[in-house]
XYZ file of C-alpha atoms in Angstrom:
611
model
C 75.597 4.881 -2.974
C 75.435 3.801 -6.590
C 78.438 4.163 -8.684
C 78.062 4.787 -12.383
C 80.717 3.740 -14.940
C 81.995 5.757 -17.961
C 79.613 3.564 -20.075
C 76.622 5.156 -18.383
C 77.168 8.528 -20.269
C 78.316 6.896 -23.095
C 75.445 7.404 -25.156
C 74.797 11.433 -24.381
C 78.754 11.776 -25.242
C 78.174 10.108 -28.558
C 75.042 12.023 -29.370
C 76.811 15.735 -28.406
C 79.457 14.674 -30.648
C 77.395 13.904 -33.469
C 75.381 17.452 -33.390
C 79.061 18.929 -32.636
C 80.231 17.594 -36.411
C 76.860 17.301 -38.067
C 75.000 20.530 -37.385
C 78.202 22.922 -38.610
C 79.054 20.680 -41.252
C 75.216 20.793 -42.900
C 74.989 24.286 -42.367
C 78.521 24.578 -44.186
C 76.747 22.840 -47.394
C 73.339 24.532 -46.648
C 71.298 21.315 -45.730
C 68.946 21.167 -43.252
C 70.468 20.156 -39.898
C 67.091 18.257 -39.184
C 68.616 15.913 -42.137
C 71.849 15.433 -40.209
C 70.334 14.339 -37.057
C 67.894 12.142 -38.719
C 70.892 10.700 -40.574
C 73.184 10.637 -37.700
C 70.477 8.708 -35.816
C 70.249 6.103 -38.320
C 74.325 5.577 -38.604
C 74.383 5.639 -34.922
C 71.692 3.292 -34.203
C 71.106 -0.084 -33.964
C 70.321 -1.025 -37.639
C 73.541 1.118 -38.790
C 77.179 0.869 -37.319
C 76.029 -1.626 -34.127
C 75.112 -4.384 -36.614
C 79.299 -4.554 -37.174
C 80.010 -4.272 -33.473
C 80.370 -7.830 -32.998
C 83.105 -7.835 -35.545
C 84.370 -4.744 -34.588
C 84.351 -4.467 -31.087
C 85.623 -0.689 -30.884
C 82.070 0.311 -32.533
C 79.959 -0.053 -29.791
C 81.791 3.487 -28.449
C 80.328 5.007 -31.560
C 76.728 4.048 -31.082
C 73.421 4.827 -29.101
C 72.327 1.808 -27.304
C 69.877 3.197 -24.777
C 66.643 3.980 -26.973
C 64.512 4.486 -24.260
C 66.206 7.456 -22.765
C 66.744 9.054 -26.109
C 63.345 8.774 -26.239
C 62.445 10.320 -23.206
C 64.768 13.422 -23.720
C 63.265 13.554 -27.431
C 59.718 13.432 -25.890
C 61.110 16.911 -23.885
C 62.728 18.188 -26.967
C 58.944 17.992 -28.485
C 57.528 19.892 -25.286
C 59.775 22.649 -25.604
C 59.076 22.993 -29.274
C 55.475 23.261 -28.417
C 56.178 25.501 -25.221
C 57.752 27.874 -27.917
C 55.135 27.961 -30.296
C 52.643 28.708 -27.488
C 54.767 31.794 -26.228
C 54.429 33.151 -29.796
C 50.596 33.008 -29.496
C 47.781 34.109 -26.816
C 43.860 33.320 -26.453
C 43.460 36.279 -28.768
C 45.036 35.178 -31.784
C 43.863 31.489 -31.078
C 40.294 32.867 -31.720
C 41.910 34.886 -34.826
C 43.006 31.008 -36.166
C 39.597 29.155 -35.156
C 38.914 28.833 -38.739
C 41.734 27.228 -39.598
C 42.422 24.969 -36.598
C 38.826 24.034 -36.336
C 37.993 24.250 -39.790
C 40.851 23.229 -41.921
C 42.430 21.069 -39.139
C 39.619 18.957 -38.391
C 38.556 18.766 -42.082
C 42.400 17.520 -42.854
C 42.313 15.207 -40.300
C 38.654 13.552 -40.928
C 39.599 13.500 -44.673
C 42.600 11.820 -44.606
C 41.638 9.555 -42.167
C 38.940 8.351 -43.969
C 41.014 8.104 -47.463
C 43.921 6.409 -46.057
C 41.595 4.031 -44.318
C 39.860 3.136 -47.230
C 43.004 2.407 -49.254
C 43.943 0.062 -46.116
C 40.873 -2.122 -46.286
C 41.004 -2.079 -50.216
C 44.192 -4.078 -49.345
C 42.832 -6.662 -47.194
C 42.963 -5.024 -43.502
C 40.130 -4.862 -41.100
C 37.878 -1.840 -40.778
C 38.529 -1.662 -37.215
C 42.724 -1.558 -38.070
C 42.162 0.409 -41.173
C 40.516 3.453 -39.487
C 43.315 3.154 -36.649
C 45.816 3.372 -39.520
C 44.256 6.156 -41.280
C 43.932 8.086 -37.803
C 47.913 7.741 -37.265
C 49.075 8.191 -40.611
C 46.724 11.002 -40.947
C 48.976 13.336 -38.463
C 52.088 15.296 -39.536
C 55.392 16.079 -37.682
C 55.080 19.235 -35.602
C 58.698 18.925 -34.269
C 60.125 18.445 -37.800
C 58.001 20.688 -39.926
C 58.118 24.062 -37.339
C 62.271 23.991 -36.839
C 62.475 23.180 -41.077
C 59.811 26.195 -41.487
C 61.592 28.516 -39.025
C 65.096 27.633 -40.624
C 63.757 28.533 -44.038
C 61.908 31.744 -42.593
C 58.481 30.603 -43.290
C 56.650 30.830 -40.433
C 55.126 34.497 -40.368
C 53.435 34.117 -43.684
C 50.366 32.785 -44.515
C 51.971 29.128 -45.033
C 53.637 29.529 -41.871
C 50.453 30.153 -39.952
C 48.100 27.638 -41.738
C 50.525 24.835 -41.236
C 50.795 25.688 -37.687
C 47.086 25.792 -37.307
C 46.671 22.355 -39.100
C 49.356 20.907 -36.509
C 47.810 22.546 -33.769
C 44.203 20.825 -34.324
C 46.441 17.532 -35.104
C 48.075 18.105 -31.336
C 44.142 18.635 -29.865
C 43.164 15.474 -31.734
C 45.741 13.132 -29.851
C 44.067 12.847 -26.779
C 40.467 11.860 -28.328
C 42.249 9.779 -31.042
C 43.826 7.887 -28.393
C 40.180 7.517 -26.751
C 38.832 6.765 -30.002
C 41.122 3.431 -30.587
C 39.986 2.378 -27.208
C 36.329 2.697 -28.555
C 37.020 0.612 -31.611
C 38.927 -2.132 -29.970
C 35.498 -2.376 -27.811
C 33.658 -2.782 -31.131
C 36.231 -5.174 -32.473
C 35.616 -7.247 -29.414
C 31.911 -6.980 -29.384
C 31.895 -8.334 -33.219
C 30.905 -4.783 -34.314
C 27.972 -3.971 -31.662
C 27.917 -1.607 -29.707
C 28.581 -2.154 -26.132
C 27.102 0.864 -24.146
C 28.588 -0.171 -20.935
C 32.242 -0.215 -22.172
C 31.533 2.610 -24.692
C 30.782 4.863 -21.575
C 33.991 3.718 -19.531
C 36.150 5.018 -22.609
C 34.327 8.205 -22.742
C 34.367 8.574 -19.276
C 38.232 8.568 -19.596
C 37.427 11.937 -21.368
C 36.545 13.702 -18.036
C 39.450 13.763 -16.347
C 41.358 15.364 -19.509
C 38.830 18.114 -19.409
C 39.122 18.884 -15.758
C 43.023 18.663 -15.634
C 42.912 20.788 -19.026
C 40.737 23.456 -16.961
C 42.607 23.251 -14.126
C 46.067 23.874 -16.197
C 44.714 27.128 -17.222
C 43.602 28.163 -13.953
C 46.648 27.280 -12.103
C 48.268 28.740 -15.216
C 47.160 32.532 -14.834
C 47.563 32.508 -11.179
C 50.784 30.933 -10.494
C 52.651 32.072 -13.558
C 53.132 36.025 -13.299
C 54.165 36.140 -9.833
C 56.567 32.941 -10.243
C 58.471 34.886 -13.032
C 58.200 38.279 -11.465
C 59.935 36.601 -8.186
C 62.636 35.410 -10.558
C 63.329 38.545 -12.317
C 63.337 40.113 -8.723
C 66.023 37.663 -7.837
C 67.971 38.311 -10.821
C 71.074 40.583 -10.271
C 72.246 43.298 -12.824
C 74.189 41.494 -15.682
C 73.363 38.276 -14.716
C 72.191 35.705 -17.646
C 69.183 34.004 -17.971
C 70.240 30.997 -15.942
C 67.160 31.963 -13.818
C 64.743 32.004 -16.482
C 65.952 28.763 -17.724
C 65.331 26.973 -14.621
C 61.860 28.481 -14.387
C 61.073 27.362 -18.074
C 62.305 24.364 -17.341
C 60.188 24.000 -14.587
C 56.950 25.233 -16.053
C 57.575 22.960 -19.270
C 58.267 19.689 -17.448
C 55.778 20.464 -14.913
C 53.033 21.438 -17.118
C 53.520 18.318 -19.232
C 53.528 16.185 -16.101
C 50.230 17.422 -15.145
C 48.863 17.037 -18.453
C 50.177 13.621 -18.820
C 48.290 12.753 -15.600
C 44.955 14.145 -17.005
C 45.594 11.458 -19.999
C 46.782 14.308 -22.330
C 50.028 14.250 -24.087
C 52.992 16.264 -22.363
C 53.278 18.645 -25.529
C 50.025 19.821 -25.299
C 50.693 20.866 -21.332
C 53.540 22.602 -22.609
C 51.630 24.421 -25.220
C 48.923 25.438 -22.773
C 51.852 26.699 -20.405
C 53.678 28.939 -23.635
C 50.077 30.432 -24.510
C 49.565 31.878 -20.964
C 52.979 32.884 -20.459
C 52.708 34.938 -23.736
C 50.380 37.069 -21.989
C 53.141 37.888 -19.438
C 55.840 40.633 -19.619
C 58.642 37.626 -19.425
C 57.453 36.123 -22.549
C 60.803 37.772 -24.617
C 62.774 36.967 -21.690
C 62.005 33.455 -21.562
C 62.287 32.923 -25.489
C 65.981 34.170 -25.293
C 66.727 31.952 -22.189
C 65.311 28.504 -23.393
C 66.237 28.824 -27.246
C 69.671 26.990 -27.375
C 68.486 24.164 -24.991
C 65.508 23.396 -26.706
C 67.207 23.177 -30.046
C 69.416 20.459 -28.532
C 66.675 18.675 -27.121
C 65.048 18.796 -30.540
C 68.407 17.627 -31.838
C 67.763 14.314 -29.400
C 63.971 13.858 -31.015
C 65.458 13.751 -34.815
C 68.245 11.445 -33.699
C 65.713 9.252 -31.846
C 63.527 8.828 -35.042
C 66.561 7.941 -37.260
C 66.950 5.398 -34.587
C 63.819 4.204 -35.073
C 64.243 3.629 -38.880
C 64.207 -0.539 -38.856
C 66.832 -0.959 -42.223
C 66.209 -4.788 -42.004
C 62.435 -4.014 -42.807
C 63.636 -1.798 -45.309
C 66.133 -4.137 -46.643
C 63.219 -6.904 -46.622
C 60.736 -5.708 -49.209
C 62.071 -1.895 -50.234
C 59.417 -1.925 -53.056
C 56.647 -2.150 -50.755
C 58.420 0.316 -48.031
C 59.105 3.124 -50.218
C 56.107 2.648 -52.534
C 53.623 2.904 -48.836
C 55.766 6.006 -47.870
C 55.009 7.333 -51.343
C 51.385 6.781 -51.540
C 50.828 7.996 -47.990
C 52.557 11.037 -48.500
C 50.956 11.435 -51.778
C 47.542 10.967 -51.101
C 48.124 13.281 -47.836
C 49.469 16.118 -50.308
C 46.288 15.906 -52.650
C 43.955 16.205 -49.692
C 45.151 19.009 -48.067
C 46.060 21.114 -51.186
C 42.391 21.171 -51.897
C 41.094 21.713 -48.576
C 43.529 24.777 -48.344
C 42.347 26.037 -51.439
C 38.679 25.618 -50.232
C 39.961 27.833 -47.242
C 40.990 30.700 -49.490
C 44.857 29.944 -49.698
C 46.644 31.081 -53.135
C 47.598 27.905 -55.312
C 51.305 28.289 -54.370
C 50.464 28.549 -50.561
C 48.435 25.737 -50.848
C 50.657 23.708 -52.170
C 53.525 24.602 -50.025
C 51.380 23.891 -47.037
C 50.295 20.756 -48.474
C 53.901 19.589 -49.232
C 55.092 20.088 -45.706
C 52.360 18.210 -44.308
C 52.106 15.178 -46.440
C 54.355 13.360 -44.466
C 53.632 11.096 -41.426
C 54.338 12.425 -38.094
C 55.559 10.914 -34.660
C 52.390 10.409 -33.442
C 51.509 7.501 -35.697
C 54.188 5.626 -33.658
C 52.112 6.408 -30.480
C 48.557 5.770 -32.106
C 49.627 2.470 -34.058
C 51.503 1.143 -31.160
C 48.237 1.578 -28.969
C 46.003 -0.171 -31.601
C 48.807 -3.118 -31.499
C 48.173 -3.207 -27.543
C 44.464 -3.053 -28.201
C 44.588 -5.788 -30.847
C 43.267 -3.958 -33.521
C 46.132 -3.481 -35.718
C 47.976 -6.321 -36.833
C 51.613 -6.181 -35.185
C 53.172 -7.674 -38.917
C 51.486 -5.085 -40.975
C 52.351 -2.098 -38.682
C 55.737 -3.217 -38.314
C 55.902 -2.611 -42.414
C 53.857 0.504 -42.255
C 55.933 2.282 -39.121
C 59.315 2.088 -41.640
C 57.479 3.831 -44.606
C 56.385 6.642 -41.926
C 59.625 7.038 -40.852
C 60.899 7.312 -44.457
C 58.116 9.921 -45.027
C 59.734 12.345 -42.350
C 62.775 12.157 -43.361
C 61.677 13.971 -46.758
C 60.106 16.701 -44.730
C 63.289 19.354 -45.125
C 63.259 18.022 -48.913
C 59.594 18.597 -49.069
C 60.104 22.567 -47.321
C 62.825 23.152 -50.128
C 60.430 22.080 -53.065
C 57.279 23.909 -51.754
C 59.439 26.976 -51.086
C 60.862 27.241 -54.620
C 57.260 26.754 -56.028
C 55.972 29.521 -53.621
C 58.730 31.996 -55.176
C 56.077 34.679 -54.676
C 56.447 34.745 -50.947
C 53.856 33.785 -48.173
C 53.136 37.594 -47.532
C 52.085 38.384 -51.041
C 49.301 36.010 -51.946
C 46.779 38.260 -50.394
C 45.055 35.311 -48.972
C 45.307 36.095 -45.082
C 42.005 37.880 -44.711
C 40.389 34.874 -46.095
C 41.366 32.489 -43.615
C 41.094 34.831 -40.878
C 44.407 35.915 -39.771
C 46.358 39.037 -38.889
C 49.269 39.636 -41.281
C 51.534 39.575 -38.378
C 52.347 38.537 -35.006
C 51.650 39.574 -31.629
C 54.369 42.245 -32.217
C 53.506 45.311 -34.388
C 55.584 45.839 -37.861
C 57.640 48.655 -37.210
C 57.053 49.787 -33.721
C 59.537 51.952 -32.060
C 61.452 50.102 -29.019
C 61.781 52.300 -25.946
C 64.392 50.948 -23.681
C 63.727 51.954 -20.286
C 60.336 52.847 -18.830
C 60.762 55.102 -16.483
C 59.674 58.623 -15.900
C 61.868 59.436 -19.353
C 60.699 56.308 -20.941
C 57.003 56.977 -20.187
C 57.165 60.927 -21.443
C 58.712 59.252 -25.083
C 55.757 56.967 -25.243
C 53.217 59.272 -24.394
C 54.361 61.809 -27.027
C 54.685 58.910 -29.360
C 51.274 57.397 -28.961
C 50.056 61.310 -29.152
C 51.204 61.428 -32.445
C 50.295 57.971 -33.589
C 53.672 56.210 -33.129
C 53.310 52.559 -32.341
C 55.882 51.656 -29.425
C 57.046 48.494 -27.206
C 59.003 49.232 -23.775
C 61.717 47.038 -22.219
C 62.949 47.354 -19.250
C 64.757 45.220 -16.218
C 62.498 46.566 -13.497
C 59.399 44.243 -12.808
C 57.224 46.637 -10.970
C 57.671 49.271 -13.903
C 56.987 46.281 -16.531
C 54.169 45.174 -14.505
C 52.758 49.203 -14.088
C 52.932 49.339 -17.665
C 51.183 46.527 -18.506
C 48.192 47.366 -16.337
C 48.384 50.739 -18.136
C 47.526 48.798 -21.395
C 50.987 49.407 -22.714
C 52.765 46.795 -24.687
C 55.949 45.922 -22.510
C 58.433 43.147 -21.689
C 60.561 42.315 -18.917
C 64.416 41.710 -20.634
C 67.942 43.333 -20.980
C 68.107 44.932 -23.996
C 71.946 44.644 -23.708
C 71.397 41.036 -25.296
C 71.388 41.057 -28.949
C 69.051 38.002 -29.575
C 66.223 39.879 -27.163
C 67.092 42.897 -29.727
C 66.107 40.448 -32.261
C 63.122 38.953 -30.553
C 61.654 41.980 -30.174
C 61.776 43.027 -33.605
C 64.887 45.110 -33.947
C 65.213 44.188 -37.493
C 62.174 45.967 -38.817
C 61.625 48.708 -35.996
C 61.468 52.342 -37.161
C 63.788 53.449 -34.360
C 65.114 52.533 -30.975
C 65.067 55.089 -28.173
C 67.583 54.451 -25.009
C 66.264 56.427 -22.209
C 67.953 54.695 -18.729
C 69.826 56.859 -16.609
C 73.176 54.463 -16.167
C 75.645 56.047 -18.816
C 77.402 52.311 -18.590
C 73.698 50.407 -19.757
C 73.345 52.995 -21.914
C 76.600 52.305 -23.845
C 76.277 48.803 -23.876
C 72.723 49.095 -25.450
C 74.058 51.598 -27.979
C 76.634 49.158 -28.901
C 74.228 46.311 -28.895
C 71.685 47.653 -31.195
C 74.468 49.139 -33.511
C 75.988 45.820 -34.192
C 72.505 44.289 -34.814
C 71.411 46.815 -37.308
C 73.918 49.036 -39.142
C 71.106 51.838 -40.766
C 68.699 51.691 -37.441
C 67.656 55.004 -35.914
C 69.508 55.268 -32.714
C 68.491 57.900 -29.873
C 70.039 57.608 -26.642
C 69.999 59.935 -23.478
C 73.096 61.146 -22.231
C 74.388 62.140 -18.702
C 76.642 65.185 -20.183
C 78.533 66.492 -22.456
C 81.167 63.858 -22.296
C 78.895 60.821 -22.003
C 77.168 62.479 -25.731
C 80.665 62.459 -27.503
C 81.260 58.822 -26.403
C 77.458 57.973 -27.690
C 78.128 59.546 -31.052
C 81.924 57.649 -31.232
C 79.507 54.351 -30.352
C 77.110 55.223 -33.588
C 74.029 56.844 -32.048
C 72.344 58.860 -34.528
C 71.253 61.406 -31.504
C 72.438 61.890 -28.363
C 70.510 63.914 -25.848
C 73.027 65.145 -22.929
C 70.688 66.056 -19.796
C 72.828 68.774 -18.784
C 72.769 70.684 -22.249
C 68.954 70.364 -22.523
C 68.561 71.710 -18.977
C 70.902 74.436 -19.683
C 68.521 75.261 -22.991
C 65.555 74.853 -21.243
C 66.454 77.239 -18.735
C 67.665 79.724 -21.337
C 64.455 79.597 -23.218
C 62.289 80.048 -20.453
C 64.149 82.929 -19.132
C 64.039 84.488 -22.362
C 60.161 84.245 -22.516
C 59.633 85.421 -18.979
C 61.792 88.733 -20.007
C 59.423 89.419 -23.134
C 61.329 87.943 -26.103
C 59.098 86.804 -28.673
C 58.506 82.865 -28.723
C 59.481 82.008 -32.222
C 62.673 83.923 -31.615
C 63.483 82.156 -28.307
C 62.630 78.736 -30.316
C 64.603 79.428 -33.319
C 67.710 80.262 -31.035
C 67.220 77.033 -28.803
C 67.262 75.133 -31.830
C 69.895 76.802 -33.738
C 72.273 76.247 -30.564
C 71.088 72.862 -30.051
C 72.477 71.957 -33.671
C 75.657 73.390 -32.625
C 76.356 71.315 -29.609
C 75.346 68.000 -31.903
C 77.620 69.691 -34.486
C 80.215 69.553 -31.859
C 79.607 66.170 -30.113
C 79.777 64.305 -33.220
C 82.970 66.108 -34.322
C 84.690 65.018 -31.274
C 83.504 61.604 -31.061
C 86.315 60.461 -33.633
C 88.972 62.029 -32.033
C 88.194 60.746 -28.964
C 87.057 57.390 -28.336
C 88.460 57.115 -24.583
C 85.784 58.983 -23.072
C 87.820 61.750 -22.338
C 86.756 64.948 -24.231
C 89.003 67.263 -26.008
C 90.540 70.569 -25.337
C 88.491 72.114 -28.425
C 85.259 70.464 -26.986
C 85.502 72.181 -23.940
C 86.526 75.456 -25.556
C 83.352 75.339 -27.584
C 81.004 74.286 -25.157
C 82.129 77.271 -22.609
C 82.255 75.116 -19.532
C 84.374 72.661 -18.193
C 82.102 69.196 -18.414
C 82.897 67.908 -15.426
């Protein structure tokens, strides 16, 4: 049995300590936590405090030694980011984005590669190595750009969608680029002449990748929904999202490993899994369950980027390193701005998109390393380029801030959405009514809303009810509405009203509390068991409480009066008047008695004992 010492966990402890200090500190000063993690990586890495460890031994306890371990964790963090992005997509939305993904995205990769390669050739690099350098540096950092835009609330506008489309095209291009590096190596070894057998062998490696991607999609469609349905059935009432977190971990890691086995990137496999899961009713619950975990793993990625910054290389020739970073970033910004304008974005949106995509990305390390292994990129020159690429990644939060200030009109105000082929909002309809509980009562409410042209989404903790609603073409999700983060995920900030129809008084109370705490001005209608429950709900802040016993009494009285020949108009008027009287009684009683028991005045006004 292997024994582990305290030192085996030292790096993890140092990272968690840094996360616990950096994020609150940077949030307090309104600075992006991404910059904090990057700075922590530089400080705690081999080129930071570790260089003084020989003179001051106790500094070893404040540094991170195992870069390989951090790199593996950071790769998992990027995979989780792509998985979360996939959850916000669907095949339909991808089809709507095809003009940007396969138009603007591919044009950006090709143009930036050509311009950067030309620049490297002008300073004396061989054409094969220059092309590989150009391809690596043409890509941007999904792992840095997306969290920074999300933090600033820029993902749902034109800038966010166009930026994501380009990043998605870049992620899809990584595998073909790596194949191209192999082909370029073949050309270099043959003196620039095409070697058909070697070229065919290189291209043949794309076949497993295509087959693996197809199998991943097919298996995902067959397995994901039944898997999460079984998890939902196994979940006990009131239980947190631990089971969903475990299932999501299995999906992300499994899809990532399967993609790697097929010659694709782990992050691409996670993206596909997220897109497939986005079409199921468990999407919202999974998002809520894994959000904190994803943020921590992304922090590992940012720290890893900071660890990789070779300060010695920067200090050896700072003018060259900073100059190269500025030239690469500036050239990409100019190219992307003009391409974005060509694809219909406004000047402001094009400028913001170009600024955040200008810096280099994490795949530059993968591609340039592959180029050095294949012998087509000079290691000495690559070791000058990589610090410049790393420094440019440090500028993403600053670029995003500058872009946002240039684009003060907001992402949704430039009117360029239709020009690029995107819907103005995501999968969730803006302003839709949220129905919590989709049994008999919830279904009837939904049918009447639809009949009067009102959009709605449904939430329920019964997997069978949600599955049936999905089969009926209703936008329904599995999830416990008591969780405020789930309500936010379903759009409580923009919903027109929330209706609670569950038959459990305790759960109705909990949802009412959570909804009112999430939004003070929300129209909140709740189903009540009886008069006592209605008074309690008004005390909790609902707009309207509908007690079953009172409504049943009013319905019986209405039918009796109509059958006795009383004119319908008079009956409806009296029923409506009596309902208003009851509502005023409940509302008046609520502030006086928040401890459930109704007052004597309430029982007297209702004319019966509410027990």
